[in-house]
């Protein structure tokens, strides 16, 4: 009879030990998951901040390009007109000189 009592006590002690071991393993897993989540949250916050800064910079650049006048475009138009006129004038002068030489 004593053996039955010790046997039941040992079974009970073993089940309690197993419960304790399982609970400690579960706690370790939960803590690891919490640490991983904290790391993920940190990375997500950093990426969100970088994205927000990039978006604001892009919008600011777009507004700047839209609102600033293009002075170079006006300059190029004036330059092209003058160049075209001079080029054609030179051709006409050359043609007239050739015609004069041919006539002589």
JSON list of C-alpha atoms in Angstrom, two decimals:
[
{"chain": "A", "resi": 1, "resn": "UNK", "atom": "CA", "xyz": [0.00, 0.00, 0.00]},
{"chain": "A", "resi": 2, "resn": "UNK", "atom": "CA", "xyz": [2.77, 2.37, 0.71]},
{"chain": "A", "resi": 3, "resn": "UNK", "atom": "CA", "xyz": [4.01, 1.82, -2.78]},
{"chain": "A", "resi": 4, "resn": "UNK", "atom": "CA", "xyz": [0.71, 2.92, -4.26]},
{"chain": "A", "resi": 5, "resn": "UNK", "atom": "CA", "xyz": [0.82, 6.09, -2.23]},
{"chain": "A", "resi": 6, "resn": "UNK", "atom": "CA", "xyz": [4.40, 6.86, -3.30]},
{"chain": "A", "resi": 7, "resn": "UNK", "atom": "CA", "xyz": [3.58, 5.95, -6.87]},
{"chain": "A", "resi": 8, "resn": "UNK", "atom": "CA", "xyz": [0.65, 8.35, -6.98]},
{"chain": "A", "resi": 9, "resn": "UNK", "atom": "CA", "xyz": [2.72, 11.07, -5.31]},
{"chain": "A", "resi": 10, "resn": "UNK", "atom": "CA", "xyz": [5.52, 10.61, -7.80]},
{"chain": "A", "resi": 11, "resn": "UNK", "atom": "CA", "xyz": [3.06, 10.76, -10.70]},
{"chain": "A", "resi": 12, "resn": "UNK", "atom": "CA", "xyz": [1.57, 13.91, -9.26]},
{"chain": "A", "resi": 13, "resn": "UNK", "atom": "CA", "xyz": [5.02, 15.44, -8.76]},
{"chain": "A", "resi": 14, "resn": "UNK", "atom": "CA", "xyz": [6.04, 14.54, -12.30]},
{"chain": "A", "resi": 15, "resn": "UNK", "atom": "CA", "xyz": [2.88, 16.10, -13.75]},
{"chain": "A", "resi": 16, "resn": "UNK", "atom": "CA", "xyz": [3.47, 19.25, -11.72]},
{"chain": "A", "resi": 17, "resn": "UNK", "atom": "CA", "xyz": [7.07, 19.41, -12.95]},
{"chain": "A", "resi": 18, "resn": "UNK", "atom": "CA", "xyz": [5.90, 18.97, -16.53]},
{"chain": "A", "resi": 19, "resn": "UNK", "atom": "CA", "xyz": [3.38, 21.75, -16.04]},
{"chain": "A", "resi": 20, "resn": "UNK", "atom": "CA", "xyz": [6.07, 24.04, -14.66]},
{"chain": "A", "resi": 21, "resn": "UNK", "atom": "CA", "xyz": [8.44, 23.23, -17.51]},
{"chain": "A", "resi": 22, "resn": "UNK", "atom": "CA", "xyz": [5.74, 23.82, -20.10]},
{"chain": "A", "resi": 23, "resn": "UNK", "atom": "CA", "xyz": [4.76, 27.11, -18.52]},
{"chain": "A", "resi": 24, "resn": "UNK", "atom": "CA", "xyz": [8.39, 28.32, -18.47]},
{"chain": "A", "resi": 25, "resn": "UNK", "atom": "CA", "xyz": [8.83, 27.34, -22.12]},
{"chain": "A", "resi": 26, "resn": "UNK", "atom": "CA", "xyz": [5.62, 29.15, -22.98]},
{"chain": "A", "resi": 27, "resn": "UNK", "atom": "CA", "xyz": [6.76, 32.25, -21.11]},
{"chain": "A", "resi": 28, "resn": "UNK", "atom": "CA", "xyz": [10.11, 32.19, -22.92]},
{"chain": "A", "resi": 29, "resn": "UNK", "atom": "CA", "xyz": [8.35, 31.94, -26.28]},
{"chain": "A", "resi": 30, "resn": "UNK", "atom": "CA", "xyz": [6.03, 34.80, -25.39]},
{"chain": "A", "resi": 31, "resn": "UNK", "atom": "CA", "xyz": [8.93, 37.00, -24.31]},
{"chain": "A", "resi": 32, "resn": "UNK", "atom": "CA", "xyz": [10.83, 36.22, -27.52]},
{"chain": "A", "resi": 33, "resn": "UNK", "atom": "CA", "xyz": [7.77, 37.13, -29.54]},
{"chain": "A", "resi": 34, "resn": "UNK", "atom": "CA", "xyz": [7.40, 40.39, -27.63]},
{"chain": "A", "resi": 35, "resn": "UNK", "atom": "CA", "xyz": [11.06, 41.27, -28.30]},
{"chain": "A", "resi": 36, "resn": "UNK", "atom": "CA", "xyz": [10.62, 40.45, -32.00]},
{"chain": "A", "resi": 37, "resn": "UNK", "atom": "CA", "xyz": [7.49, 42.60, -32.15]},
{"chain": "A", "resi": 38, "resn": "UNK", "atom": "CA", "xyz": [9.33, 45.49, -30.50]},
{"chain": "A", "resi": 39, "resn": "UNK", "atom": "CA", "xyz": [12.11, 45.22, -33.09]},
{"chain": "A", "resi": 40, "resn": "UNK", "atom": "CA", "xyz": [9.59, 45.08, -35.93]},
{"chain": "A", "resi": 41, "resn": "UNK", "atom": "CA", "xyz": [7.74, 48.08, -34.55]},
{"chain": "A", "resi": 42, "resn": "UNK", "atom": "CA", "xyz": [10.99, 50.03, -34.34]},
{"chain": "A", "resi": 43, "resn": "UNK", "atom": "CA", "xyz": [11.87, 49.21, -37.95]},
{"chain": "A", "resi": 44, "resn": "UNK", "atom": "CA", "xyz": [8.36, 50.08, -39.11]},
{"chain": "A", "resi": 45, "resn": "UNK", "atom": "CA", "xyz": [8.51, 53.46, -37.35]},
{"chain": "A", "resi": 46, "resn": "UNK", "atom": "CA", "xyz": [11.89, 54.26, -38.90]},
{"chain": "A", "resi": 47, "resn": "UNK", "atom": "CA", "xyz": [10.64, 53.36, -42.39]},
{"chain": "A", "resi": 48, "resn": "UNK", "atom": "CA", "xyz": [7.47, 55.39, -41.86]},
{"chain": "A", "resi": 49, "resn": "UNK", "atom": "CA", "xyz": [9.48, 58.47, -40.84]},
{"chain": "A", "resi": 50, "resn": "UNK", "atom": "CA", "xyz": [11.84, 58.11, -43.81]},
{"chain": "A", "resi": 51, "resn": "UNK", "atom": "CA", "xyz": [8.86, 57.70, -46.14]},
{"chain": "A", "resi": 52, "resn": "UNK", "atom": "CA", "xyz": [7.12, 60.76, -44.73]},
{"chain": "A", "resi": 53, "resn": "UNK", "atom": "CA", "xyz": [10.25, 62.89, -45.11]},
{"chain": "A", "resi": 54, "resn": "UNK", "atom": "CA", "xyz": [10.71, 61.67, -48.70]},
{"chain": "A", "resi": 55, "resn": "UNK", "atom": "CA", "xyz": [7.07, 62.44, -49.52]},
{"chain": "A", "resi": 56, "resn": "UNK", "atom": "CA", "xyz": [7.30, 65.98, -48.10]},
{"chain": "A", "resi": 57, "resn": "UNK", "atom": "CA", "xyz": [10.56, 66.57, -49.98]},
{"chain": "A", "resi": 58, "resn": "UNK", "atom": "CA", "xyz": [8.99, 65.34, -53.22]},
{"chain": "A", "resi": 59, "resn": "UNK", "atom": "CA", "xyz": [5.96, 67.56, -52.80]},
{"chain": "A", "resi": 60, "resn": "UNK", "atom": "CA", "xyz": [8.12, 70.57, -51.97]},
{"chain": "A", "resi": 61, "resn": "UNK", "atom": "CA", "xyz": [10.26, 69.98, -55.07]},
{"chain": "A", "resi": 62, "resn": "UNK", "atom": "CA", "xyz": [7.16, 69.63, -57.25]},
{"chain": "A", "resi": 63, "resn": "UNK", "atom": "CA", "xyz": [5.69, 72.87, -55.93]},
{"chain": "A", "resi": 64, "resn": "UNK", "atom": "CA", "xyz": [9.02, 74.63, -56.39]},
{"chain": "A", "resi": 65, "resn": "UNK", "atom": "CA", "xyz": [9.30, 73.46, -60.03]},
{"chain": "A", "resi": 66, "resn": "UNK", "atom": "CA", "xyz": [5.71, 74.45, -60.71]},
{"chain": "A", "resi": 67, "resn": "UNK", "atom": "CA", "xyz": [5.93, 77.93, -59.22]},
{"chain": "A", "resi": 68, "resn": "UNK", "atom": "CA", "xyz": [9.35, 79.09, -60.43]},
{"chain": "A", "resi": 69, "resn": "UNK", "atom": "CA", "xyz": [9.38, 80.68, -63.88]},
{"chain": "A", "resi": 70, "resn": "UNK", "atom": "CA", "xyz": [11.61, 79.17, -66.55]},
{"chain": "A", "resi": 71, "resn": "UNK", "atom": "CA", "xyz": [13.96, 82.00, -67.50]},
{"chain": "A", "resi": 72, "resn": "UNK", "atom": "CA", "xyz": [16.06, 79.77, -69.73]},
{"chain": "A", "resi": 73, "resn": "UNK", "atom": "CA", "xyz": [13.12, 79.03, -72.00]},
{"chain": "A", "resi": 74, "resn": "UNK", "atom": "CA", "xyz": [12.66, 82.74, -72.75]},
{"chain": "A", "resi": 75, "resn": "UNK", "atom": "CA", "xyz": [16.36, 83.15, -73.38]},
{"chain": "A", "resi": 76, "resn": "UNK", "atom": "CA", "xyz": [16.49, 80.18, -75.76]},
{"chain": "A", "resi": 77, "resn": "UNK", "atom": "CA", "xyz": [13.53, 81.48, -77.76]},
{"chain": "A", "resi": 78, "resn": "UNK", "atom": "CA", "xyz": [15.18, 84.84, -78.28]},
{"chain": "A", "resi": 79, "resn": "UNK", "atom": "CA", "xyz": [18.49, 83.24, -79.15]},
{"chain": "A", "resi": 80, "resn": "UNK", "atom": "CA", "xyz": [16.96, 80.83, -81.66]},
{"chain": "A", "resi": 81, "resn": "UNK", "atom": "CA", "xyz": [15.16, 83.64, -83.46]},
{"chain": "A", "resi": 82, "resn": "UNK", "atom": "CA", "xyz": [18.28, 85.75, -83.77]},
{"chain": "A", "resi": 83, "resn": "UNK", "atom": "CA", "xyz": [20.35, 82.80, -84.91]},
{"chain": "A", "resi": 84, "resn": "UNK", "atom": "CA", "xyz": [17.86, 81.78, -87.59]},
{"chain": "A", "resi": 85, "resn": "UNK", "atom": "CA", "xyz": [17.69, 85.29, -89.00]},
{"chain": "A", "resi": 86, "resn": "UNK", "atom": "CA", "xyz": [21.46, 85.65, -89.10]},
{"chain": "A", "resi": 87, "resn": "UNK", "atom": "CA", "xyz": [21.90, 82.28, -90.75]},
{"chain": "A", "resi": 88, "resn": "UNK", "atom": "CA", "xyz": [19.45, 83.02, -93.53]},
{"chain": "A", "resi": 89, "resn": "UNK", "atom": "CA", "xyz": [20.87, 86.49, -94.02]},
{"chain": "A", "resi": 90, "resn": "UNK", "atom": "CA", "xyz": [24.32, 84.99, -94.47]},
{"chain": "A", "resi": 91, "resn": "UNK", "atom": "CA", "xyz": [23.01, 82.51, -97.04]},
{"chain": "A", "resi": 92, "resn": "UNK", "atom": "CA", "xyz": [21.29, 85.26, -98.99]},
{"chain": "A", "resi": 93, "resn": "UNK", "atom": "CA", "xyz": [24.48, 87.34, -99.00]},
{"chain": "A", "resi": 94, "resn": "UNK", "atom": "CA", "xyz": [26.50, 84.38, -100.24]},
{"chain": "A", "resi": 95, "resn": "UNK", "atom": "CA", "xyz": [23.99, 83.68, -103.01]},
{"chain": "A", "resi": 96, "resn": "UNK", "atom": "CA", "xyz": [24.00, 87.29, -104.08]},
{"chain": "A", "resi": 97, "resn": "UNK", "atom": "CA", "xyz": [27.82, 87.35, -104.11]},
{"chain": "A", "resi": 98, "resn": "UNK", "atom": "CA", "xyz": [27.93, 84.17, -106.22]},
{"chain": "A", "resi": 99, "resn": "UNK", "atom": "CA", "xyz": [25.39, 85.61, -108.64]},
{"chain": "A", "resi": 100, "resn": "UNK", "atom": "CA", "xyz": [27.44, 88.79, -108.98]},
{"chain": "A", "resi": 101, "resn": "UNK", "atom": "CA", "xyz": [30.59, 86.81, -109.70]},
{"chain": "A", "resi": 102, "resn": "UNK", "atom": "CA", "xyz": [28.80, 84.71, -112.28]},
{"chain": "A", "resi": 103, "resn": "UNK", "atom": "CA", "xyz": [27.50, 87.82, -113.98]},
{"chain": "A", "resi": 104, "resn": "UNK", "atom": "CA", "xyz": [30.97, 89.30, -114.29]}
]
